[in-house]
Coordinates of C-alpha atoms in Angstrom, one line a residue:
M16 CA 94.2 111.0 105.2
K17 CA 94.6 107.3 105.6
K18 CA 98.3 107.0 105.1
F19 CA 99.2 104.4 107.7
L20 CA 99.6 100.7 108.5
S21 CA 97.0 99.2 106.3
A22 CA 99.1 100.6 104.1
K23 CA 100.2 99.5 104.9
R24 CA 101.0 96.8 106.5
K25 CA 103.0 94.7 108.9
Y26 CA 105.9 93.9 106.6
L27 CA 107.6 97.2 107.0
I28 CA 109.6 95.6 109.8
S29 CA 111.0 92.8 107.6
S30 CA 114.7 92.4 107.4
L31 CA 114.2 92.4 103.6
I32 CA 112.1 95.5 103.1
L33 CA 111.8 94.6 99.4
I34 CA 109.8 91.4 100.0
L35 CA 111.1 88.5 98.0
G36 CA 108.1 86.3 98.2
V37 CA 106.5 83.6 100.5
G38 CA 104.3 80.5 100.7
A39 CA 102.8 78.2 103.2
V40 CA 102.8 74.5 104.2
L41 CA 100.2 72.0 105.3
F42 CA 97.7 73.9 103.2
F43 CA 95.9 72.0 100.5
V44 CA 93.4 73.1 97.9
K45 CA 91.7 71.2 95.1
I46 CA 93.7 71.9 92.0
Q47 CA 93.3 71.4 88.3
G48 CA 96.2 70.9 85.9
T49 CA 99.2 68.7 86.1
D50 CA 99.3 67.4 89.7
S51 CA 103.1 66.9 89.6
E52 CA 103.7 70.4 88.3
N53 CA 101.4 71.9 90.9
A54 CA 103.0 69.8 93.7
R55 CA 106.5 70.9 92.7
F56 CA 105.4 74.5 92.5
E57 CA 103.8 74.4 95.9
K58 CA 106.8 72.8 97.4
Y59 CA 108.8 75.7 96.0
I60 CA 106.6 78.4 97.5
D61 CA 106.3 76.5 100.8
Q62 CA 110.0 76.6 101.3
I63 CA 110.1 80.4 100.6
F64 CA 107.3 80.8 103.0
R65 CA 109.0 79.0 105.9
E66 CA 112.3 80.8 105.3
E67 CA 110.7 84.3 105.0
L68 CA 108.6 84.0 108.2
S69 CA 111.3 82.3 110.2
E70 CA 113.6 85.3 109.7
N71 CA 111.3 87.8 111.3
T72 CA 109.2 87.1 114.4
L73 CA 106.8 90.0 114.1
N74 CA 106.0 88.9 110.5
L75 CA 105.5 85.4 111.8
H76 CA 103.3 86.3 114.7
Y77 CA 101.1 88.7 112.7
T78 CA 100.8 86.2 109.8
L79 CA 100.2 82.9 111.7
A80 CA 98.6 82.4 115.1
Y81 CA 99.7 78.8 115.2
P82 CA 102.9 78.4 113.0
E83 CA 103.3 74.8 114.1
N84 CA 100.3 73.9 112.0
F85 CA 102.2 75.3 108.9
G86 CA 105.3 73.3 109.5
I87 CA 107.2 76.0 111.3
Q88 CA 108.2 74.3 114.6
K89 CA 111.4 76.1 115.4
Y90 CA 112.5 79.6 114.7
S91 CA 115.0 82.2 116.0
V92 CA 113.3 85.2 117.6
S93 CA 114.3 88.2 115.6
L94 CA 113.2 91.7 114.6
G95 CA 115.4 91.4 111.5
T96 CA 118.3 93.5 110.5
M97 CA 119.3 96.4 108.3
D98 CA 122.8 95.0 107.8
P99 CA 123.9 96.2 104.3
E100 CA 125.5 92.9 103.6
A101 CA 122.2 91.1 104.3
L102 CA 120.4 93.5 102.0
E103 CA 123.0 92.9 99.3
D104 CA 122.6 89.2 99.7
S105 CA 118.9 89.6 99.0
L106 CA 119.6 90.5 95.4
E107 CA 121.4 87.2 94.9
E108 CA 118.6 85.3 96.7
T109 CA 116.1 87.0 94.3
R110 CA 118.2 85.8 91.3
V111 CA 118.2 82.2 92.5
L112 CA 114.5 82.3 93.2
Y113 CA 113.7 83.7 89.8
K114 CA 115.8 81.1 88.1
K115 CA 113.9 78.4 89.9
L116 CA 110.6 80.0 89.1
K117 CA 111.2 80.0 85.4
R118 CA 111.7 76.2 85.5
F119 CA 107.9 75.8 86.0
D120 CA 105.4 75.7 83.2
P121 CA 102.6 78.1 84.2
D122 CA 100.2 76.5 81.7
Q123 CA 100.4 73.3 83.7
L124 CA 99.5 75.1 87.0
S125 CA 96.1 75.6 88.5
E126 CA 94.6 79.1 88.2
D127 CA 95.5 80.0 91.8
N128 CA 99.1 78.9 91.2
Q129 CA 99.2 80.7 87.9
I130 CA 98.3 83.9 89.7
I131 CA 101.1 83.3 92.2
Y132 CA 103.5 82.5 89.4
D133 CA 102.6 85.8 87.6
I134 CA 103.0 87.9 90.8
L135 CA 106.4 86.4 91.6
S136 CA 107.6 86.8 88.0
L137 CA 106.7 90.5 87.9
E138 CA 108.3 91.2 91.3
F139 CA 111.5 89.2 90.7
S140 CA 112.1 90.6 87.2
S141 CA 111.5 94.2 88.2
R142 CA 113.7 93.8 91.3
L143 CA 116.5 92.3 89.3
S144 CA 116.3 95.0 86.6
L145 CA 116.9 97.6 89.3
G146 CA 120.2 96.0 90.4
S147 CA 121.9 96.9 93.7
S148 CA 120.1 99.9 95.2
Y149 CA 119.4 98.9 98.7
L150 CA 120.9 102.2 100.1
L151 CA 118.0 104.1 98.5
Q152 CA 115.6 102.4 100.9
E153 CA 114.6 104.5 103.9
P154 CA 113.6 102.5 107.0
L155 CA 112.9 105.7 109.1
G156 CA 110.2 108.3 108.7
P157 CA 107.9 110.4 110.9
N158 CA 104.8 108.7 109.6
L159 CA 105.6 105.3 108.0
G160 CA 109.0 104.6 109.4
I161 CA 109.9 101.6 111.5
Q162 CA 110.3 103.6 114.7
A163 CA 106.8 105.0 114.2
Q164 CA 105.0 101.6 113.5
L165 CA 107.0 99.2 115.7
P166 CA 105.4 100.4 119.1
I167 CA 101.9 99.8 117.8
L168 CA 102.8 96.4 116.4
L169 CA 104.3 95.4 119.7
A170 CA 101.4 96.9 121.7
E171 CA 99.0 94.7 119.6
Y172 CA 101.2 91.6 120.0
T173 CA 98.6 88.9 121.1
F174 CA 99.5 86.5 123.8
R175 CA 98.0 83.1 122.9
T176 CA 100.5 81.0 124.7
S177 CA 103.3 81.4 127.2
A178 CA 105.8 81.1 124.3
D179 CA 104.3 84.3 122.9
I180 CA 105.1 86.2 126.1
K181 CA 108.7 84.8 126.0
D182 CA 109.0 85.9 122.3
Y183 CA 107.6 89.3 123.1
F184 CA 110.2 89.9 125.9
S185 CA 112.9 88.7 123.5
L186 CA 111.8 91.2 120.9
L187 CA 111.9 94.0 123.4
S188 CA 115.4 93.0 124.5
Q189 CA 116.6 93.1 120.8
M190 CA 115.5 96.6 120.2
P191 CA 118.8 98.3 121.0
E192 CA 120.7 96.0 118.6
Y193 CA 118.0 96.4 115.9
F194 CA 117.9 100.1 116.2
Q195 CA 121.7 100.2 116.1
S196 CA 121.6 98.3 112.8
I197 CA 119.3 100.9 111.4
L198 CA 121.6 103.6 112.7
D199 CA 124.6 101.8 111.1
F200 CA 122.6 101.7 107.8
E201 CA 121.9 105.4 108.0
E202 CA 125.6 106.1 108.6
V203 CA 126.5 104.2 105.4
K204 CA 123.8 106.2 103.6
A205 CA 125.4 109.4 104.9
K206 CA 128.8 108.4 103.6
E207 CA 127.3 107.8 100.2
G208 CA 125.5 111.2 100.2
L209 CA 122.1 109.5 100.6
F210 CA 121.2 110.6 104.1
M211 CA 117.9 112.3 104.8
S212 CA 117.5 116.1 105.2
D213 CA 117.8 117.8 108.5
T214 CA 114.1 118.6 108.4
S215 CA 113.3 114.8 108.2
A216 CA 115.8 114.0 110.9
D217 CA 114.4 116.6 113.3
R218 CA 110.9 115.3 112.8
I219 CA 112.0 111.7 113.6
I220 CA 114.0 112.9 116.6
R221 CA 111.0 114.8 118.0
Q222 CA 108.9 111.7 117.6
C223 CA 111.5 109.6 119.5
E224 CA 111.6 112.2 122.3
S225 CA 107.8 112.2 122.5
F226 CA 107.8 108.4 122.8
M227 CA 110.4 108.5 125.6
E228 CA 108.7 111.3 127.5
S229 CA 105.7 109.0 128.0
G230 CA 107.7 107.1 130.6
E231 CA 105.7 104.7 132.8
D232 CA 102.4 105.8 131.1
N233 CA 103.6 104.6 127.8
Y234 CA 100.8 102.7 125.9
L235 CA 103.1 99.7 125.4
S236 CA 103.2 99.2 129.1
S237 CA 99.5 99.9 129.7
M238 CA 98.4 97.5 126.9
F239 CA 100.8 94.8 128.2
R240 CA 99.3 95.1 131.6
E241 CA 95.8 94.8 130.2
Q242 CA 96.6 91.6 128.4
I243 CA 98.4 90.1 131.4
Q244 CA 95.4 91.0 133.6
E245 CA 93.1 89.2 131.2
L246 CA 95.3 86.1 131.2
S247 CA 95.3 86.2 135.0
E248 CA 91.5 86.5 135.2
E249 CA 91.1 83.6 132.8
K250 CA 93.3 81.5 135.1
R251 CA 95.8 80.9 132.3
I252 CA 98.5 82.3 134.4
T253 CA 98.8 82.8 138.2
R254 CA 98.8 86.1 139.9
D255 CA 102.5 85.7 140.9
Q256 CA 103.3 85.0 137.2
A257 CA 101.4 88.1 136.2
D258 CA 103.3 90.3 138.6
A259 CA 106.6 88.8 137.4
F260 CA 105.7 89.5 133.8
I261 CA 104.7 93.1 134.5
E262 CA 107.9 93.6 136.4
M263 CA 110.0 92.2 133.6
Q264 CA 108.2 94.3 131.0
E265 CA 108.8 97.5 132.9
K266 CA 112.5 96.6 133.2
L267 CA 112.8 95.9 129.5
M268 CA 111.0 99.1 128.7
D269 CA 113.6 101.1 130.7
Q270 CA 116.7 99.2 129.8
C271 CA 116.0 98.3 126.1
V272 CA 113.1 100.1 124.5
F273 CA 113.6 103.7 125.7
S274 CA 117.4 103.3 125.5
A275 CA 117.0 102.2 121.8
Y276 CA 114.9 105.3 121.0
L277 CA 117.5 107.4 122.8
T278 CA 120.4 105.9 120.9
L279 CA 118.5 106.4 117.6
S280 CA 117.6 110.0 118.3
Q281 CA 121.2 110.8 119.4
G282 CA 122.6 109.0 116.4
L283 CA 120.4 111.0 114.0
E284 CA 121.4 114.2 115.7
E285 CA 125.0 113.4 115.1
L286 CA 124.3 112.6 111.4
K287 CA 122.5 115.9 110.8
G288 CA 124.1 118.1 108.2
Q289 CA 125.3 115.2 106.1
G290 CA 122.1 115.0 104.0
K291 CA 122.6 116.6 100.6
N292 CA 119.1 116.2 99.3
S293 CA 116.0 117.9 100.7
G294 CA 113.9 117.0 97.6
G295 CA 112.7 113.9 95.7
L296 CA 114.4 110.7 94.8
V297 CA 115.2 112.0 91.3
H298 CA 118.0 114.1 92.7
L299 CA 119.9 110.9 93.9
E300 CA 122.0 108.7 91.7
G301 CA 119.7 105.9 90.5
G302 CA 116.8 107.6 92.3
K303 CA 114.5 107.9 89.4
D304 CA 114.8 104.3 88.5
Y305 CA 114.3 103.4 92.1
Y306 CA 111.1 105.5 92.2
E307 CA 109.8 103.8 89.1
Y308 CA 110.5 100.5 90.8
L309 CA 108.5 101.6 93.9
I310 CA 105.5 102.4 91.6
K311 CA 105.7 98.9 90.2
S312 CA 106.4 97.0 93.4
T313 CA 104.2 98.9 95.9
V314 CA 101.5 100.3 93.7
G315 CA 101.4 97.4 91.2
D316 CA 101.2 99.7 88.2
Y317 CA 103.6 98.9 85.4
R318 CA 103.0 101.8 83.1
S319 CA 105.5 104.6 82.6
S320 CA 105.4 107.6 84.9
E321 CA 104.4 109.7 81.9
E322 CA 101.4 107.5 81.2
I323 CA 100.4 107.6 84.8
L324 CA 100.7 111.4 84.9
Q325 CA 98.5 111.7 81.9
R326 CA 95.8 109.5 83.6
L327 CA 96.0 111.7 86.7
F328 CA 95.6 114.9 84.8
L329 CA 92.6 113.5 82.9
Q330 CA 90.9 112.5 86.1
L331 CA 91.7 115.9 87.7
Q332 CA 90.1 117.7 84.7
N333 CA 87.0 115.4 84.8
D334 CA 86.4 115.8 88.5
Y335 CA 87.0 119.6 88.4
E336 CA 84.5 120.0 85.6
E337 CA 81.9 118.0 87.6
V338 CA 82.5 120.1 90.7
Q339 CA 81.9 123.3 88.6
E340 CA 78.6 121.8 87.3
L341 CA 77.4 121.1 90.9
L342 CA 78.3 124.6 92.0
A343 CA 76.7 126.2 89.1
A344 CA 73.4 124.3 90.0
D345 CA 73.7 125.2 93.7
P346 CA 76.4 127.7 94.8
R347 CA 75.5 127.1 98.4
L348 CA 77.2 123.7 98.3
L349 CA 80.6 125.2 98.9
S350 CA 79.6 126.6 102.3
E351 CA 77.1 123.9 103.3
A352 CA 79.6 121.1 102.7
Y353 CA 81.8 122.3 105.5
S354 CA 79.3 123.5 108.0
F355 CA 78.8 120.2 109.9
G356 CA 80.2 119.7 113.3
S357 CA 81.5 116.4 114.8
S358 CA 79.6 113.2 114.3
D359 CA 76.8 112.3 116.6
F360 CA 77.3 108.6 115.8
S361 CA 79.8 106.2 117.3
P362 CA 82.2 104.3 115.0
E363 CA 80.4 101.1 116.0
Q364 CA 77.1 102.5 114.9
I365 CA 78.4 103.6 111.5
L366 CA 80.2 100.3 110.9
D367 CA 77.0 98.3 111.8
Y368 CA 75.0 100.4 109.4
I369 CA 77.5 100.1 106.5
Q370 CA 77.7 96.3 106.9
H371 CA 73.9 96.0 106.2
V372 CA 73.6 98.7 103.5
I373 CA 76.3 97.3 101.1
T374 CA 74.8 93.9 100.6
D375 CA 73.2 94.8 97.2
D376 CA 76.6 95.8 95.8
F377 CA 79.0 93.4 97.6
P378 CA 79.1 89.7 98.3
G379 CA 77.8 88.6 101.7
L380 CA 80.3 88.1 104.4
E381 CA 80.3 86.8 108.0
A382 CA 83.1 89.0 109.2
G383 CA 83.0 88.0 112.9
S384 CA 83.9 90.4 115.7
Y385 CA 86.0 93.5 115.4
E386 CA 87.1 96.2 117.8
V387 CA 87.5 99.9 117.5
K388 CA 90.4 101.4 119.5
Y389 CA 91.9 104.8 119.8
V390 CA 95.4 105.9 118.9
P391 CA 97.5 106.5 122.1
E392 CA 97.8 110.2 122.9
T393 CA 101.6 110.1 122.4
M394 CA 101.2 108.9 118.9
E395 CA 98.4 111.1 117.8
D396 CA 100.6 113.7 116.1
Y397 CA 102.2 111.0 113.9
S398 CA 99.1 108.9 113.1
S399 CA 96.5 109.2 110.3
P400 CA 92.8 109.6 111.2
A401 CA 92.3 105.8 111.1
F402 CA 94.1 102.6 110.3
Y403 CA 93.4 98.8 110.3
L404 CA 95.6 96.1 111.6
T405 CA 95.4 92.8 109.8
P406 CA 94.8 89.5 111.7
P407 CA 96.6 86.2 111.3
I408 CA 95.5 84.2 108.3
D409 CA 94.7 81.1 110.3
T410 CA 92.3 82.8 112.7
L411 CA 91.2 86.0 110.8
T412 CA 90.8 87.6 114.3
P413 CA 91.3 89.9 116.0
N414 CA 90.2 92.7 113.6
T415 CA 91.2 96.1 115.0
I416 CA 90.5 99.6 113.6
Y417 CA 92.3 102.5 115.2
I418 CA 90.7 106.0 115.4
N419 CA 92.8 109.1 116.0
Q420 CA 90.8 111.3 118.3
A421 CA 93.1 114.2 117.6
S422 CA 91.8 114.4 114.0
Q423 CA 88.8 116.6 114.0
I424 CA 86.7 115.2 111.2
S425 CA 83.1 115.8 110.0
P426 CA 80.4 113.2 110.1
A427 CA 80.8 112.5 106.4
E428 CA 84.6 112.1 106.8
L429 CA 84.2 109.7 109.7
F430 CA 81.6 107.7 107.8
T431 CA 83.8 107.3 104.7
T432 CA 86.9 106.8 106.7
L433 CA 85.3 103.8 108.4
A434 CA 84.1 102.5 105.1
H435 CA 87.8 102.6 104.0
E436 CA 89.1 100.9 107.0
G437 CA 86.2 98.6 107.8
F438 CA 83.3 97.7 105.5
P439 CA 83.6 97.2 102.5
G440 CA 87.2 98.3 102.8
H441 CA 90.3 96.8 104.5
L442 CA 88.6 94.6 107.1
Y443 CA 86.0 93.3 104.7
Q444 CA 88.5 92.7 101.9
T445 CA 91.0 91.0 104.3
V446 CA 88.4 88.6 105.8
Y447 CA 86.7 87.9 102.5
F448 CA 89.9 86.9 100.8
G449 CA 91.1 85.0 103.9
K450 CA 88.0 82.8 103.7
Q451 CA 88.4 81.8 100.0
G452 CA 90.9 79.0 100.5
H453 CA 93.8 80.6 98.5
H454 CA 97.3 79.5 99.2
P455 CA 98.7 81.5 102.2
I456 CA 101.5 82.7 100.1
R457 CA 99.1 85.3 98.8
E458 CA 99.1 87.0 102.2
L459 CA 102.8 87.9 102.0
L460 CA 102.6 88.7 98.3
S461 CA 100.0 91.4 99.0
C462 CA 100.1 94.4 96.7
S463 CA 99.6 97.7 98.5
G464 CA 98.2 99.4 95.4
Y465 CA 95.4 96.8 95.3
I466 CA 94.8 96.9 99.0
E467 CA 94.8 100.7 99.4
G468 CA 93.2 101.2 95.9
W469 CA 90.3 98.9 96.8
A470 CA 89.8 100.8 100.1
T471 CA 89.9 104.2 98.3
Y472 CA 87.5 102.9 95.6
V473 CA 84.9 101.7 98.1
E474 CA 85.4 104.8 100.2
A475 CA 84.3 106.8 97.1
L476 CA 81.3 104.5 96.7
S477 CA 80.4 105.0 100.4
Y478 CA 79.3 108.6 99.8
D479 CA 76.3 107.1 98.1
Y480 CA 75.4 105.1 101.2
A481 CA 75.7 107.9 103.7
S482 CA 72.8 110.3 103.0
P483 CA 70.0 108.3 104.7
F484 CA 72.1 107.6 107.8
L485 CA 73.7 111.1 108.2
H486 CA 70.7 113.0 106.9
I487 CA 72.9 115.0 104.5
D488 CA 71.8 115.9 101.0
Q489 CA 73.3 113.7 98.3
E490 CA 74.5 116.8 96.3
I491 CA 76.6 117.8 99.3
L492 CA 78.0 114.3 99.6
D493 CA 78.8 114.3 95.8
F494 CA 80.6 117.5 96.2
L495 CA 82.6 116.2 99.1
R496 CA 83.5 113.0 97.2
L497 CA 84.7 115.0 94.2
N498 CA 86.7 117.3 96.4
R499 CA 88.3 114.3 98.1
S500 CA 89.2 112.8 94.7
I501 CA 90.7 116.1 93.5
S502 CA 92.8 116.4 96.6
L503 CA 94.2 112.9 96.3
C504 CA 94.8 113.3 92.6
L505 CA 96.6 116.5 93.2
Y506 CA 98.9 114.8 95.8
G507 CA 99.5 112.0 93.3
I508 CA 100.6 114.5 90.7
L509 CA 102.9 116.2 93.2
D510 CA 104.3 112.8 94.1
L511 CA 105.3 112.1 90.5
G512 CA 106.5 115.7 90.1
I513 CA 108.7 115.7 93.2
H514 CA 110.2 112.3 92.9
G515 CA 110.2 111.8 89.1
Q516 CA 110.7 115.3 87.8
G517 CA 112.5 117.2 90.6
W518 CA 109.8 119.7 91.6
N519 CA 110.9 121.6 94.7
A520 CA 109.0 123.2 97.6
Q521 CA 108.2 126.4 95.5
T522 CA 106.8 124.3 92.6
T523 CA 104.7 122.5 95.1
T524 CA 103.4 125.7 96.6
D525 CA 102.7 127.2 93.2
T526 CA 100.8 124.1 92.2
L527 CA 98.7 124.0 95.4
A528 CA 97.9 127.7 95.0
V529 CA 96.1 127.0 91.7
F530 CA 93.6 125.0 93.7
G531 CA 93.2 127.5 96.5
I532 CA 95.7 126.0 99.0
T533 CA 97.8 129.0 99.9
D534 CA 98.7 128.5 103.6
T535 CA 102.5 128.3 103.7
D536 CA 102.7 125.7 106.5
T537 CA 100.2 123.5 104.8
C538 CA 102.2 123.6 101.5
Q539 CA 105.4 122.9 103.2
E540 CA 103.9 119.9 105.1
V541 CA 102.5 118.5 101.9
F542 CA 105.9 118.8 100.2
Q543 CA 107.8 117.3 103.2
Y544 CA 105.3 114.4 103.6
I545 CA 105.7 113.4 99.9
V546 CA 109.5 113.7 100.1
E547 CA 109.5 111.3 103.0
N548 CA 107.0 108.9 101.6
P549 CA 107.6 108.3 97.9
A550 CA 104.8 106.7 96.0
N551 CA 102.6 106.5 99.1
Y552 CA 99.8 108.7 97.8
L553 CA 99.9 106.7 94.5
K554 CA 99.1 103.5 96.4
Y555 CA 95.8 105.0 97.3
Y556 CA 94.8 107.1 94.3
L557 CA 96.4 105.3 91.4
G558 CA 95.2 102.1 92.9
Y559 CA 91.7 103.6 93.0
L560 CA 91.9 104.7 89.4
N561 CA 92.9 101.3 88.3
F562 CA 89.8 99.9 89.8
L563 CA 87.7 102.7 88.3
D564 CA 89.2 102.0 84.9
L565 CA 88.6 98.2 85.2
R566 CA 85.0 98.8 86.1
Q567 CA 84.5 101.1 83.1
E568 CA 86.1 98.6 80.7
I569 CA 84.0 95.7 82.0
Q570 CA 80.9 97.8 81.8
E571 CA 81.6 98.6 78.2
A572 CA 82.3 95.0 77.4
V573 CA 79.2 93.4 79.0
G574 CA 76.8 96.3 78.5
S575 CA 73.4 96.2 80.3
S576 CA 74.2 92.9 82.0
F577 CA 76.9 94.5 84.2
A578 CA 76.2 93.8 87.9
P579 CA 78.3 95.6 90.5
K580 CA 78.0 92.8 93.0
E581 CA 79.4 90.2 90.5
F582 CA 82.2 92.6 89.4
H583 CA 83.2 93.2 93.0
K584 CA 83.1 89.4 93.8
R585 CA 85.4 88.6 90.9
L586 CA 87.9 91.3 92.0
L587 CA 87.8 90.1 95.5
D588 CA 88.2 86.5 94.4
I589 CA 91.4 87.4 92.5
G590 CA 92.7 89.2 95.6
P591 CA 95.7 91.5 96.1
A592 CA 98.0 91.4 93.1
P593 CA 99.7 93.8 90.7
F594 CA 97.2 95.3 88.3
P595 CA 98.5 93.6 85.2
V596 CA 97.7 90.3 86.9
V597 CA 94.3 91.5 88.2
E598 CA 93.4 92.7 84.7
K599 CA 94.5 89.4 83.1
Y600 CA 92.4 87.2 85.4
L601 CA 89.4 89.6 85.7
F602 CA 88.9 89.7 81.9
A603 CA 89.3 85.9 81.8
K604 CA 86.4 85.6 84.2
Y605 CA 84.2 87.6 81.8
E606 CA 85.1 85.7 78.7

């Protein structure tokens, strides 16, 4: 289950977890409309861009390879903060930004700027309607928490200049202070009765302990040594410099990184017992409103939870009926679909094949090079089967897909997982959009529902590409596709039930039992994962359904002239945005 960074993405570490908005400088596009209005608007978003990226060095490094080309000459190296006062200030900052936004006339803006205006307007208005609720945020979590993702982001920190190495060392040195700010935030939550359950705390503590136990063999150190070795071989640094850098990294790992994880684990241990809620957000004061906000801000779906739930139930019914029809025609599908062993093909072979087979349905793309890596052993228990790390927008490289070797998956699962992460999924969508000349503000205004929904949508389509390559009957692949859809739909329904209606562990177990999932540990794990990651499944499945519904509406509107390749091109050109914005500009393209 692809539940990680691409998700994800790199902005989980931001000091303002609820992203306010961004823009870019020294980036010019040919515009139509009133030049003065466009110029004023771009100055507005440029300023937000510089301020947002300057506040968080990881965001800056992963967004821009060469920030000086975007007018960012000086910045303070920082991981950010979870200081409650800073989070409270973000609400006032949003209010000021929204007031300035409303001074612009969107009708006088170019289409690209109108899209940006609409995205900002939706995000600002929904954030302000929520009011002060920063304590309902949860920066920690076994799967998607800061402590889980930060090591991978640091391990992938690219050294292009000597300043990058200096910044990297500074980030490592700040980890004790940063983790202490997170712990202070958790203490405030505990005083307000908003601390996590002991189950969640124990899971995070175990992860911290696993990370610390890796010692000198930790992948942060091994990947740092690899990069430094490459720099030395390329004669960009001397051997003496390389040795000094490695010595410094080892020192910082011991004195700062491991000590930060130790402090965090000890602090969580002391806070255990203060969590009053082991269920969904609905049980917390203001929790249901906050959950509704998460659906809007992360999924990009602005319908009520009741409407969303009805849509999920409809899809569940349709898919279930289609499965029954397949089984009625060939009862052997149920056993044959799960009789395959591990894949005989490498990830690289699969990705190369998919790139060539999708050209009839998707726009052509020169994606450049990419690399498949494997999740470090110490992180396997906390990682999904695969995830993709996005490159800086000014280089669009490196493109890295991680595979979790601990996940035993079938050939069909590996094939569709790589379609999700690679082509025509995350890697393809990221590079395609990055080459379209849109204002770089769009990178930081990304909508997870669009991004994960797109990847889930093309993952479903990839079952139709797999048969000739894997030599698996199409009927088996259709069965697997529907079963995957049913599983994700069911988890989406549980997400809404647990966080929006107060379903408990027993309700979850009873619901899963209807679909043949009766293992107690599995049911508890599903419940716990959803509790810890509200709206996460909806990013994938509800996002997918939005694309599915848009396709059906366009097909009905244009009839026999519908062309999948043109439909996909227009969606990709619009790019990541909340679905009301996507729908508005997609239908305008078909008028």
